[in-house]
CSV table of C-alpha atoms in Angstrom, one decimal:
chain,number,residue,atom,x,y,z
A,1,MET,CA,-150.7,46.3,85.8
A,2,TYR,CA,-151.6,48.5,82.9
A,3,PRO,CA,-155.3,48.3,81.9
A,4,LYS,CA,-155.8,46.4,78.7
A,5,ASP,CA,-157.8,48.0,76.0
A,6,THR,CA,-160.4,46.1,74.0
A,7,ALA,CA,-158.4,45.7,70.8
A,8,TYR,CA,-155.6,44.2,72.8
A,9,ASP,CA,-157.8,41.7,74.5
A,10,VAL,CA,-159.3,40.5,71.2
A,11,ALA,CA,-155.9,40.1,69.7
A,12,ALA,CA,-154.7,38.0,72.6
A,13,THR,CA,-157.7,35.7,73.1
A,14,THR,CA,-159.4,35.0,69.7
A,15,PRO,CA,-158.0,32.5,67.2
A,16,ALA,CA,-156.1,34.3,64.6
A,17,PRO,CA,-157.8,34.2,61.2
A,18,SER,CA,-154.5,35.0,59.5
A,19,GLY,CA,-152.7,32.1,61.3
A,20,LEU,CA,-150.3,34.7,62.7
A,21,VAL,CA,-149.4,34.0,66.3
A,22,LEU,CA,-147.5,36.8,68.1
A,23,PRO,CA,-146.2,37.0,71.6
A,24,SER,CA,-147.3,39.9,73.7
A,25,TYR,CA,-145.4,41.7,76.5
A,26,THR,CA,-146.5,42.6,80.0
A,27,ARG,CA,-147.2,46.3,80.6
A,28,ASP,CA,-145.7,47.5,83.8
A,29,GLU,CA,-146.3,51.2,84.1
A,30,ALA,CA,-146.1,51.0,88.0
A,31,SER,CA,-142.3,50.4,87.9
A,32,HIS,CA,-141.5,53.5,85.9
A,33,PRO,CA,-141.5,57.2,86.7
A,34,ALA,CA,-144.2,59.5,85.5
A,35,LEU,CA,-143.2,61.6,82.6
A,36,ASP,CA,-144.4,64.8,84.2
A,37,THR,CA,-142.4,64.7,87.4
A,38,GLU,CA,-142.8,68.1,89.0
A,39,GLU,CA,-139.5,68.2,90.9
A,40,TYR,CA,-137.4,67.5,87.7
A,41,ASN,CA,-137.5,70.8,85.9
A,42,SER,CA,-136.6,69.6,82.4
A,43,THR,CA,-139.9,67.6,82.3
A,44,HIS,CA,-142.0,70.8,82.4
A,45,LEU,CA,-141.7,71.6,78.7
A,46,ARG,CA,-141.0,68.2,77.4
A,47,ALA,CA,-143.3,65.6,79.1
A,48,PRO,CA,-146.4,65.1,76.9
A,49,LYS,CA,-149.6,66.6,78.4
A,50,GLN,CA,-152.1,64.4,76.5
A,51,PRO,CA,-152.8,60.9,77.6
A,52,LEU,CA,-150.9,58.1,75.9
A,53,GLN,CA,-152.9,55.8,73.6
A,54,VAL,CA,-152.5,52.1,74.2
A,55,LEU,CA,-150.7,50.4,71.3
A,56,PRO,CA,-151.6,46.8,70.6
A,57,HIS,CA,-148.6,44.4,70.3
A,58,TYR,CA,-148.5,43.7,66.6
A,59,LEU,CA,-145.5,42.7,64.4
A,60,THR,CA,-143.6,46.0,64.7
A,61,GLU,CA,-143.9,45.9,68.5
A,62,VAL,CA,-143.0,42.3,69.1
A,63,THR,CA,-139.9,42.4,66.8
A,64,GLY,CA,-137.0,44.6,67.4
A,65,PRO,CA,-133.5,45.4,66.4
A,66,LEU,CA,-131.1,42.4,66.9
A,67,LEU,CA,-127.9,44.5,66.8
A,68,GLY,CA,-125.1,42.1,66.7
A,69,HIS,CA,-121.5,41.5,67.6
A,70,ASP,CA,-120.3,43.5,64.6
A,71,ARG,CA,-121.2,46.6,66.7
A,72,VAL,CA,-118.8,45.7,69.5
A,73,GLY,CA,-115.0,46.0,69.4
A,74,GLU,CA,-112.6,43.8,71.4
A,75,THR,CA,-112.0,46.4,74.2
A,76,ASP,CA,-115.3,48.1,74.2
A,77,HIS,CA,-116.3,46.5,77.5
A,78,ASP,CA,-113.2,47.7,79.3
A,79,LEU,CA,-113.2,51.5,79.7
A,80,THR,CA,-109.8,51.5,81.4
A,81,VAL,CA,-107.8,50.3,78.3
A,82,GLN,CA,-109.2,52.6,75.6
A,83,HIS,CA,-106.4,55.1,75.8
A,84,GLU,CA,-102.6,55.1,76.2
A,85,GLY,CA,-102.7,55.5,79.9
A,86,GLU,CA,-104.9,54.3,82.7
A,87,PRO,CA,-107.7,56.6,83.8
A,88,LEU,CA,-107.7,58.1,87.3
A,89,GLY,CA,-110.1,56.9,89.9
A,90,GLU,CA,-111.4,53.8,91.6
A,91,ARG,CA,-111.3,50.8,89.2
A,92,ILE,CA,-114.5,48.7,89.3
A,93,ILE,CA,-116.1,45.7,87.7
A,94,VAL,CA,-119.8,46.0,86.9
A,95,SER,CA,-121.4,42.8,85.9
A,96,GLY,CA,-124.8,41.0,86.1
A,97,ARG,CA,-127.5,39.4,84.0
A,98,VAL,CA,-130.1,40.8,81.7
A,99,LEU,CA,-133.3,39.0,82.5
A,100,ASP,CA,-137.0,39.4,81.6
A,101,SER,CA,-139.6,39.7,84.3
A,102,ASP,CA,-140.3,36.0,84.0
A,103,GLY,CA,-136.7,35.4,85.1
A,104,LYS,CA,-135.6,34.2,81.7
A,105,PRO,CA,-132.2,35.4,80.5
A,106,VAL,CA,-132.0,37.8,77.5
A,107,PRO,CA,-129.2,36.4,75.4
A,108,ASN,CA,-127.1,38.2,72.7
A,109,THR,CA,-128.4,41.7,73.3
A,110,LEU,CA,-126.4,44.9,73.1
A,111,VAL,CA,-125.7,46.7,76.4
A,112,GLU,CA,-124.3,50.3,76.1
A,113,ILE,CA,-123.1,52.4,79.0
A,114,TRP,CA,-121.9,56.0,79.4
A,115,GLN,CA,-120.8,57.9,82.5
A,116,ALA,CA,-118.9,60.8,84.0
A,117,ASN,CA,-115.2,60.3,85.0
A,118,SER,CA,-114.0,59.9,88.6
A,119,ALA,CA,-114.1,63.7,89.1
A,120,GLY,CA,-117.8,63.9,88.0
A,121,ARG,CA,-117.1,65.3,84.5
A,122,TYR,CA,-118.4,64.1,81.2
A,123,GLU,CA,-116.3,64.4,78.0
A,124,HIS,CA,-119.1,66.4,76.5
A,125,SER,CA,-119.0,70.0,75.2
A,126,GLY,CA,-122.2,70.8,77.2
A,127,ASP,CA,-120.7,69.8,80.6
A,128,ARG,CA,-119.7,73.0,82.4
A,129,HIS,CA,-118.8,71.4,85.7
A,130,PRO,CA,-115.3,72.8,86.6
A,131,ALA,CA,-113.8,69.4,87.4
A,132,PRO,CA,-110.9,68.0,85.4
A,133,LEU,CA,-111.3,65.9,82.2
A,134,ASP,CA,-109.3,62.7,82.1
A,135,PRO,CA,-107.4,62.2,78.9
A,136,ASN,CA,-107.5,58.5,79.5
A,137,PHE,CA,-111.2,58.2,80.0
A,138,SER,CA,-114.0,58.6,77.4
A,139,GLY,CA,-116.7,57.1,79.6
A,140,THR,CA,-118.4,54.9,77.0
A,141,GLY,CA,-118.6,51.2,76.6
A,142,ARG,CA,-120.6,48.4,75.0
A,143,CYS,CA,-120.9,44.7,75.1
A,144,MET,CA,-123.2,41.8,74.3
A,145,THR,CA,-124.9,39.6,76.8
A,146,ASP,CA,-123.8,35.9,76.4
A,147,SER,CA,-126.2,33.0,75.9
A,148,ASP,CA,-127.2,33.1,79.6
A,149,GLY,CA,-127.7,36.9,79.7
A,150,PHE,CA,-124.5,37.7,81.4
A,151,TYR,CA,-122.6,41.0,80.8
A,152,LYS,CA,-119.5,42.6,82.2
A,153,PHE,CA,-117.8,46.0,82.1
A,154,ILE,CA,-114.6,47.2,83.6
A,155,THR,CA,-114.6,50.9,84.4
A,156,ILE,CA,-114.0,53.7,86.9
A,157,LYS,CA,-116.4,54.6,89.6
A,158,PRO,CA,-118.0,57.9,88.4
A,159,GLY,CA,-118.0,61.0,90.6
A,160,ALA,CA,-121.0,62.9,91.8
A,161,TYR,CA,-121.6,66.3,90.0
A,162,PRO,CA,-123.7,69.4,90.6
A,163,TRP,CA,-126.5,70.4,88.3
A,164,ARG,CA,-128.9,73.4,88.5
A,165,ASN,CA,-132.2,71.7,88.9
A,166,HIS,CA,-132.7,73.1,92.4
A,167,ASP,CA,-130.7,74.8,95.2
A,168,ASN,CA,-127.4,72.9,95.7
A,169,ALA,CA,-128.5,70.0,93.5
A,170,TRP,CA,-126.1,67.0,93.0
A,171,ARG,CA,-126.5,63.9,91.0
A,172,PRO,CA,-125.7,60.7,92.9
A,173,ALA,CA,-122.9,58.7,91.2
A,174,HIS,CA,-124.5,56.7,88.4
A,175,ILE,CA,-123.8,54.9,85.1
A,176,HIS,CA,-126.3,55.2,82.3
A,177,LEU,CA,-127.3,51.9,80.6
A,178,SER,CA,-129.1,51.3,77.3
A,179,LEU,CA,-130.7,48.0,76.4
A,180,PHE,CA,-132.7,46.7,73.5
A,181,GLY,CA,-133.8,43.3,74.6
A,182,GLN,CA,-135.5,41.3,71.8
A,183,ALA,CA,-138.5,43.4,71.0
A,184,PHE,CA,-139.4,47.0,70.5
A,185,THR,CA,-141.5,46.8,73.7
A,186,GLN,CA,-138.4,45.8,75.8
A,187,ARG,CA,-136.3,48.9,75.0
A,188,LEU,CA,-134.9,50.4,78.2
A,189,ILE,CA,-132.7,53.3,79.2
A,190,THR,CA,-131.9,53.3,82.9
A,191,GLN,CA,-129.2,54.4,85.4
A,192,MET,CA,-127.3,52.2,87.8
A,193,TYR,CA,-126.6,53.7,91.2
A,194,PHE,CA,-124.2,52.7,94.0
A,195,PRO,CA,-125.3,51.3,97.4
A,196,GLY,CA,-125.4,53.8,100.3
A,197,ASP,CA,-125.1,57.0,98.3
A,198,PRO,CA,-125.8,59.9,100.6
A,199,LEU,CA,-127.2,62.0,97.7
A,200,PHE,CA,-130.2,59.8,97.0
A,201,TYR,CA,-132.7,61.7,99.1
A,202,GLN,CA,-132.3,65.0,97.2
A,203,ASP,CA,-132.2,63.6,93.7
A,204,PRO,CA,-135.4,64.1,91.7
A,205,ILE,CA,-134.4,61.7,88.9
A,206,PHE,CA,-133.7,58.8,91.3
A,207,ASN,CA,-136.9,59.7,93.3
A,208,SER,CA,-139.0,60.0,90.2
A,209,VAL,CA,-139.5,56.2,90.7
A,210,ARG,CA,-142.1,56.4,93.5
A,211,ASP,CA,-142.2,52.7,94.5
A,212,PRO,CA,-139.3,52.2,97.0
A,213,LYS,CA,-138.9,48.6,95.9
A,214,ALA,CA,-138.6,49.6,92.3
A,215,ARG,CA,-136.1,52.3,93.3
A,216,GLU,CA,-134.0,49.6,94.9
A,217,ARG,CA,-133.8,47.8,91.6
A,218,MET,CA,-131.7,50.6,90.3
A,219,ILE,CA,-129.1,50.2,93.1
A,220,SER,CA,-126.2,47.9,92.4
A,221,ARG,CA,-124.9,45.5,95.1
A,222,PHE,CA,-121.3,45.5,96.3
A,223,ASP,CA,-120.0,41.9,95.7
A,224,LEU,CA,-116.8,40.8,97.4
A,225,ASP,CA,-116.9,37.4,95.6
A,226,THR,CA,-116.2,38.9,92.2
A,227,THR,CA,-113.8,41.5,93.5
A,228,VAL,CA,-110.3,41.0,92.1
A,229,PRO,CA,-107.8,41.1,94.9
A,230,GLU,CA,-105.4,44.1,94.7
A,231,TRP,CA,-107.0,45.3,91.5
A,232,ALA,CA,-110.7,46.2,91.5
A,233,LEU,CA,-113.8,46.2,93.6
A,234,SER,CA,-116.9,44.7,92.1
A,235,TYR,CA,-120.6,45.6,91.8
A,236,LYS,CA,-123.4,43.3,90.6
A,237,PHE,CA,-126.3,44.8,88.7
A,238,ASP,CA,-129.1,42.6,87.2
A,239,ILE,CA,-131.3,44.4,84.7
A,240,VAL,CA,-134.9,43.2,84.3
A,241,LEU,CA,-136.7,43.9,81.1
A,242,ARG,CA,-140.4,43.3,80.7
A,243,GLY,CA,-141.4,39.7,80.1
A,244,ARG,CA,-143.8,38.0,77.7
A,245,GLU,CA,-147.4,37.3,78.5
A,246,ALA,CA,-148.6,33.7,78.3
A,247,THR,CA,-149.8,32.9,74.8
A,248,PRO,CA,-153.4,31.8,74.1
A,249,PHE,CA,-152.0,28.2,73.6
A,250,GLU,CA,-150.5,28.1,77.0
A,251,ASP,CA,-153.8,29.4,78.5
A,252,ASP,CA,-155.6,26.5,76.8
A,253,GLU,CA,-153.3,23.9,78.2
A,254,GLU,CA,-153.8,25.3,81.7
A,255,ASP,CA,-157.6,25.1,81.2
A,256,ASP,CA,-157.3,21.4,80.3
A,257,ASP,CA,-155.5,20.5,83.5
B,1,MET,CA,-115.7,36.6,107.4
B,2,ALA,CA,-118.5,39.1,107.5
B,3,THR,CA,-120.5,39.1,104.4
B,4,PRO,CA,-121.8,42.4,102.9
B,5,ASN,CA,-125.5,43.1,102.3
B,6,THR,CA,-126.7,40.4,100.0
B,7,GLU,CA,-130.4,41.2,100.1
B,8,THR,CA,-130.8,41.1,96.4
B,9,THR,CA,-131.7,37.7,95.3
B,10,ASP,CA,-131.3,35.9,92.0
B,11,THR,CA,-135.0,36.0,91.5
B,12,PRO,CA,-136.1,39.2,89.8
B,13,VAL,CA,-139.1,40.9,91.4
B,14,GLY,CA,-140.0,43.4,88.8
B,15,THR,CA,-138.8,45.5,85.8
B,16,THR,CA,-135.8,47.8,86.3
B,17,PRO,CA,-137.3,51.3,86.2
B,18,SER,CA,-136.6,53.7,83.3
B,19,GLN,CA,-134.5,56.8,83.7
B,20,THR,CA,-133.7,59.8,81.5
B,21,VAL,CA,-131.0,59.4,78.8
B,22,GLY,CA,-129.7,62.8,80.2
B,23,PRO,CA,-128.1,65.5,78.1
B,24,PHE,CA,-124.6,63.9,77.8
B,25,PHE,CA,-125.2,60.7,75.8
B,26,ALA,CA,-123.3,62.1,72.8
B,27,LEU,CA,-119.8,61.2,74.1
B,28,PRO,CA,-117.0,60.1,71.8
B,29,GLY,CA,-117.5,56.5,70.9
B,30,GLY,CA,-120.9,56.7,72.7
B,31,ILE,CA,-124.3,55.5,71.7
B,32,LEU,CA,-124.6,57.6,68.5
B,33,TRP,CA,-123.0,55.7,65.6
B,34,GLU,CA,-121.7,57.5,62.5
B,35,ASP,CA,-124.0,55.3,60.3
B,36,GLY,CA,-126.8,55.4,62.8
B,37,PRO,CA,-129.3,57.4,60.6
B,38,GLU,CA,-128.5,55.2,57.6
B,39,VAL,CA,-130.9,52.3,57.7
B,40,VAL,CA,-129.9,51.9,54.1
B,41,GLY,CA,-127.0,53.3,52.2
B,42,ASP,CA,-127.0,56.2,49.9
B,43,GLY,CA,-128.2,55.0,46.5
B,44,ALA,CA,-130.0,51.9,47.8
B,45,PRO,CA,-133.1,51.1,45.7
B,46,GLY,CA,-136.1,52.9,47.0
B,47,ALA,CA,-134.1,55.0,49.5
B,48,ILE,CA,-136.0,57.9,51.0
B,49,VAL,CA,-135.0,60.4,53.7
B,50,VAL,CA,-137.4,60.9,56.6
B,51,HIS,CA,-136.7,64.0,58.6
B,52,GLY,CA,-138.1,66.6,60.9
B,53,ARG,CA,-137.6,68.4,64.2
B,54,VAL,CA,-138.2,67.6,67.8
B,55,LEU,CA,-139.8,70.5,69.5
B,56,ASP,CA,-140.8,71.3,73.2
B,57,GLY,CA,-143.8,72.9,74.7
B,58,ASN,CA,-142.7,76.4,73.7
B,59,GLY,CA,-142.1,75.3,70.1
B,60,ASN,CA,-138.3,75.5,70.7
B,61,PRO,CA,-135.9,72.9,69.3
B,62,VAL,CA,-134.9,70.0,71.5
B,63,PRO,CA,-131.1,69.7,70.7
B,64,ASP,CA,-130.3,66.8,73.1
B,65,ALA,CA,-132.7,64.1,71.9
B,66,ILE,CA,-132.2,60.8,70.3
B,67,VAL,CA,-134.7,59.6,67.7
B,68,GLU,CA,-134.8,55.8,67.1
B,69,THR,CA,-136.8,54.1,64.4
B,70,TRP,CA,-137.9,50.5,63.8
B,71,GLN,CA,-139.7,49.2,60.7
B,72,ALA,CA,-140.3,46.4,58.3
B,73,ASP,CA,-138.6,46.3,54.9
B,74,SER,CA,-140.4,47.3,51.7
B,75,GLN,CA,-142.0,43.9,51.5
B,76,GLY,CA,-143.3,44.1,55.1
B,77,ARG,CA,-140.7,41.7,56.5
B,78,PHE,CA,-138.6,41.8,59.7
B,79,ASP,CA,-135.2,40.3,60.4
B,80,HIS,CA,-136.5,38.7,63.6
B,81,PHE,CA,-137.3,35.2,65.0
B,82,ASP,CA,-140.7,36.3,66.3
B,83,ASP,CA,-142.0,37.0,62.8
B,84,SER,CA,-144.0,33.8,62.6
B,85,ARG,CA,-144.7,34.2,58.9
B,86,GLY,CA,-141.3,32.5,58.2
B,87,THR,CA,-140.3,35.3,55.9
B,88,SER,CA,-136.7,36.4,55.9
B,89,THR,CA,-134.8,39.6,55.2
B,90,SER,CA,-131.4,41.0,56.0
B,91,PHE,CA,-132.9,44.5,56.4
B,92,ARG,CA,-131.5,46.3,59.5
B,93,GLY,CA,-134.7,48.1,60.1
B,94,PHE,CA,-133.2,50.2,62.9
B,95,GLY,CA,-132.2,53.9,62.7
B,96,ARG,CA,-130.8,56.1,65.4
B,97,CYS,CA,-130.1,59.9,65.1
B,98,GLY,CA,-129.2,62.5,67.7
B,99,THR,CA,-130.9,65.9,67.1
B,100,ASP,CA,-128.7,68.9,66.2
B,101,VAL,CA,-128.9,72.4,67.6
B,102,GLU,CA,-132.0,73.1,65.6
B,103,GLY,CA,-133.7,69.9,67.0
B,104,ARG,CA,-133.4,68.2,63.6
B,105,TYR,CA,-133.3,64.4,63.0
B,106,TRP,CA,-133.1,62.4,59.8
B,107,ILE,CA,-132.9,58.8,58.7
B,108,ARG,CA,-132.3,57.3,55.3
B,109,THR,CA,-134.5,54.2,54.8
B,110,VAL,CA,-137.1,52.6,52.5
B,111,LYS,CA,-140.8,52.9,52.8
B,112,PRO,CA,-142.0,49.8,54.7
B,113,GLY,CA,-144.7,47.4,53.3
B,114,THR,CA,-148.0,46.6,54.9
B,115,LEU,CA,-148.3,44.1,57.7
B,116,PRO,CA,-151.0,41.6,58.8
B,117,THR,CA,-152.3,41.5,62.3
B,118,PRO,CA,-153.4,38.3,64.2
B,119,ASP,CA,-157.1,39.3,64.0
B,120,GLY,CA,-157.0,39.7,60.2
B,121,ALA,CA,-156.6,43.4,59.8
B,122,THR,CA,-153.9,45.0,57.7
B,123,GLU,CA,-151.6,47.7,59.1
B,124,ALA,CA,-150.7,50.6,56.8
B,125,PRO,CA,-147.0,51.2,56.1
B,126,HIS,CA,-145.6,52.8,59.3
B,127,ILE,CA,-142.3,53.4,61.2
B,128,ASN,CA,-142.2,53.0,64.9
B,129,VAL,CA,-140.4,55.8,66.7
B,130,THR,CA,-138.8,56.2,70.1
B,131,VAL,CA,-137.8,59.6,71.4
B,132,LEU,CA,-135.3,59.9,74.3
B,133,ALA,CA,-134.1,63.1,75.8
B,134,ARG,CA,-133.1,65.0,78.9
B,135,GLY,CA,-136.4,65.7,80.7
B,136,LEU,CA,-138.0,62.4,79.5
B,137,LEU,CA,-137.9,59.9,82.3
B,138,ASN,CA,-139.1,57.2,80.0
B,139,ARG,CA,-138.9,57.0,76.3
B,140,VAL,CA,-141.9,58.2,74.3
B,141,VAL,CA,-143.2,56.2,71.4
B,142,THR,CA,-145.0,57.4,68.3
B,143,ARG,CA,-145.5,56.2,64.6
B,144,ILE,CA,-144.8,57.8,61.3
B,145,TYR,CA,-147.5,57.1,58.6
B,146,PHE,CA,-147.4,58.1,54.9
B,147,PRO,CA,-149.6,60.7,53.2
B,148,ASP,CA,-149.8,58.7,49.9
B,149,GLU,CA,-151.5,55.7,51.6
B,150,GLN,CA,-154.9,57.2,52.3
B,151,GLU,CA,-156.9,54.0,51.8
B,152,ALA,CA,-154.5,51.9,53.9
B,153,ASN,CA,-154.3,54.6,56.6
B,154,ALA,CA,-158.1,54.7,56.8
B,155,ALA,CA,-158.2,50.9,57.4
B,156,ASP,CA,-155.2,50.8,59.8
B,157,PRO,CA,-156.3,49.3,63.1
B,158,VAL,CA,-154.1,51.8,65.1
B,159,LEU,CA,-154.4,55.0,63.1
B,160,SER,CA,-158.2,54.6,62.7
B,161,THR,CA,-158.7,54.6,66.5
B,162,VAL,CA,-156.8,57.9,66.9
B,163,ASP,CA,-159.0,60.9,67.4
B,164,ALA,CA,-159.5,62.5,64.0
B,165,ASP,CA,-158.2,65.9,65.1
B,166,ARG,CA,-154.8,64.3,66.2
B,167,ARG,CA,-154.4,61.8,63.4
B,168,GLY,CA,-152.4,64.4,61.4
B,169,THR,CA,-149.6,64.5,64.0
B,170,LEU,CA,-148.7,60.9,62.8
B,171,ILE,CA,-148.8,61.5,59.1
B,172,ALA,CA,-145.7,62.8,57.3
B,173,THR,CA,-145.8,65.2,54.4
B,174,ALA,CA,-144.3,64.2,51.1
B,175,GLU,CA,-141.5,66.1,49.6
B,176,ASP,CA,-138.9,65.5,46.9
B,177,GLY,CA,-136.8,62.5,48.0
B,178,GLY,CA,-138.7,61.6,51.1
B,179,TYR,CA,-141.0,62.8,53.9
B,180,GLN,CA,-141.0,65.3,56.7
B,181,LEU,CA,-142.6,65.1,60.1
B,182,ASP,CA,-142.0,67.1,63.2
B,183,ILE,CA,-142.3,65.6,66.7
B,184,ARG,CA,-143.9,68.0,69.2
B,185,LEU,CA,-143.4,66.7,72.7
B,186,GLN,CA,-146.0,69.1,74.2
B,187,GLY,CA,-148.2,72.1,73.4
B,188,ASP,CA,-150.6,72.9,70.5
B,189,ASP,CA,-150.5,70.0,68.0
B,190,GLU,CA,-148.7,67.8,70.5
B,191,THR,CA,-147.8,64.5,68.7
B,192,LEU,CA,-149.9,61.6,69.7
B,193,PHE,CA,-147.8,59.2,71.8
B,194,PHE,CA,-148.5,55.6,72.5
B,195,ALA,CA,-148.2,53.4,75.6
B,196,VAL,CA,-146.4,50.3,74.5
């Protein structure tokens, strides 16, 4: 648990003179990697060196962009139909729920993904990996969660690819995900990995998450039940955003019991 | 039939960890939108451009960053159900810009209004900022304040608790048509970043 600062405690426990009542969100630094992770070279000149200052959860922090359905096209969730032909590789379904850490679904929130193609190559001018591009695969998708927090993408299993972080470094296969949740404090960028990947042990980005249980939360689960026979394998991946702290009113009720 | 590993339960046990956005987010049709930096359209009343550069510990540009902004409208209102004041607005409030080869970002927006806090203070006009980039395993968060709000800035419950010698890293400079503020991830004059 992140230590609370004084201003934060006062805001959460004293009656509000302004009549303004705001939710607050749990701080959960322990789940996340440290910014200055020695083994990941790109952190060396980019991770801030000074300590972060705790920001109280005021109006700007508890509200957030509610980006809507007008940002999502009809086939944006299906990365296999965005071009004339079908992309090469292993077709997969990736689905799950977006929840908060209280187990409540996060409805109607934008989920964005981007990934390499089945050969481990991004359609990006900066990607120099000498693996083929696929004219039928751009590697980007988006969808909204439904009212119960469910989301679903159809895509191609991404390939592993080399990078130059250390001697013979390879990224495990992964899909990048971007989530907004319902508050500025819930914003999350993460990566979904595949079960049993032999490259985990040497990957400094995966291993930047020090808690083994937290690391497991980035690994999807093969799910035979949602596999479509003779068409696609299926992986389940639930994404958990930070939850709300109990409001002072709820605390009061508990005290009365 | 044998069932695969189903250790994962339906009960979440903790937050999904953050990971880097990586260098390759700028794919065609990807997470950068053509109108991403345009919180308001060109010619909107009160439109300003806020811009600057994202720089690393050597003072070099960070050409593979995303700068995202979130703010109230000019009256201090949010288009959000958790704004318990019951005010309403259709203001998008959100901007998103990928940096260019010089590390430059920009958004076209309006200057936000002041905001009340639950404990009776008043927040000075500010824009919340998220920076994502290769090498950042979690987003970093900062704020942009305005130089022409000296009184409000002095009373702001967040800015006034920032060490005096670092406060300047959060205050933009005024220029014709808008404001400028560089974001320094590291090094001398490192931007003050917040734990949210």
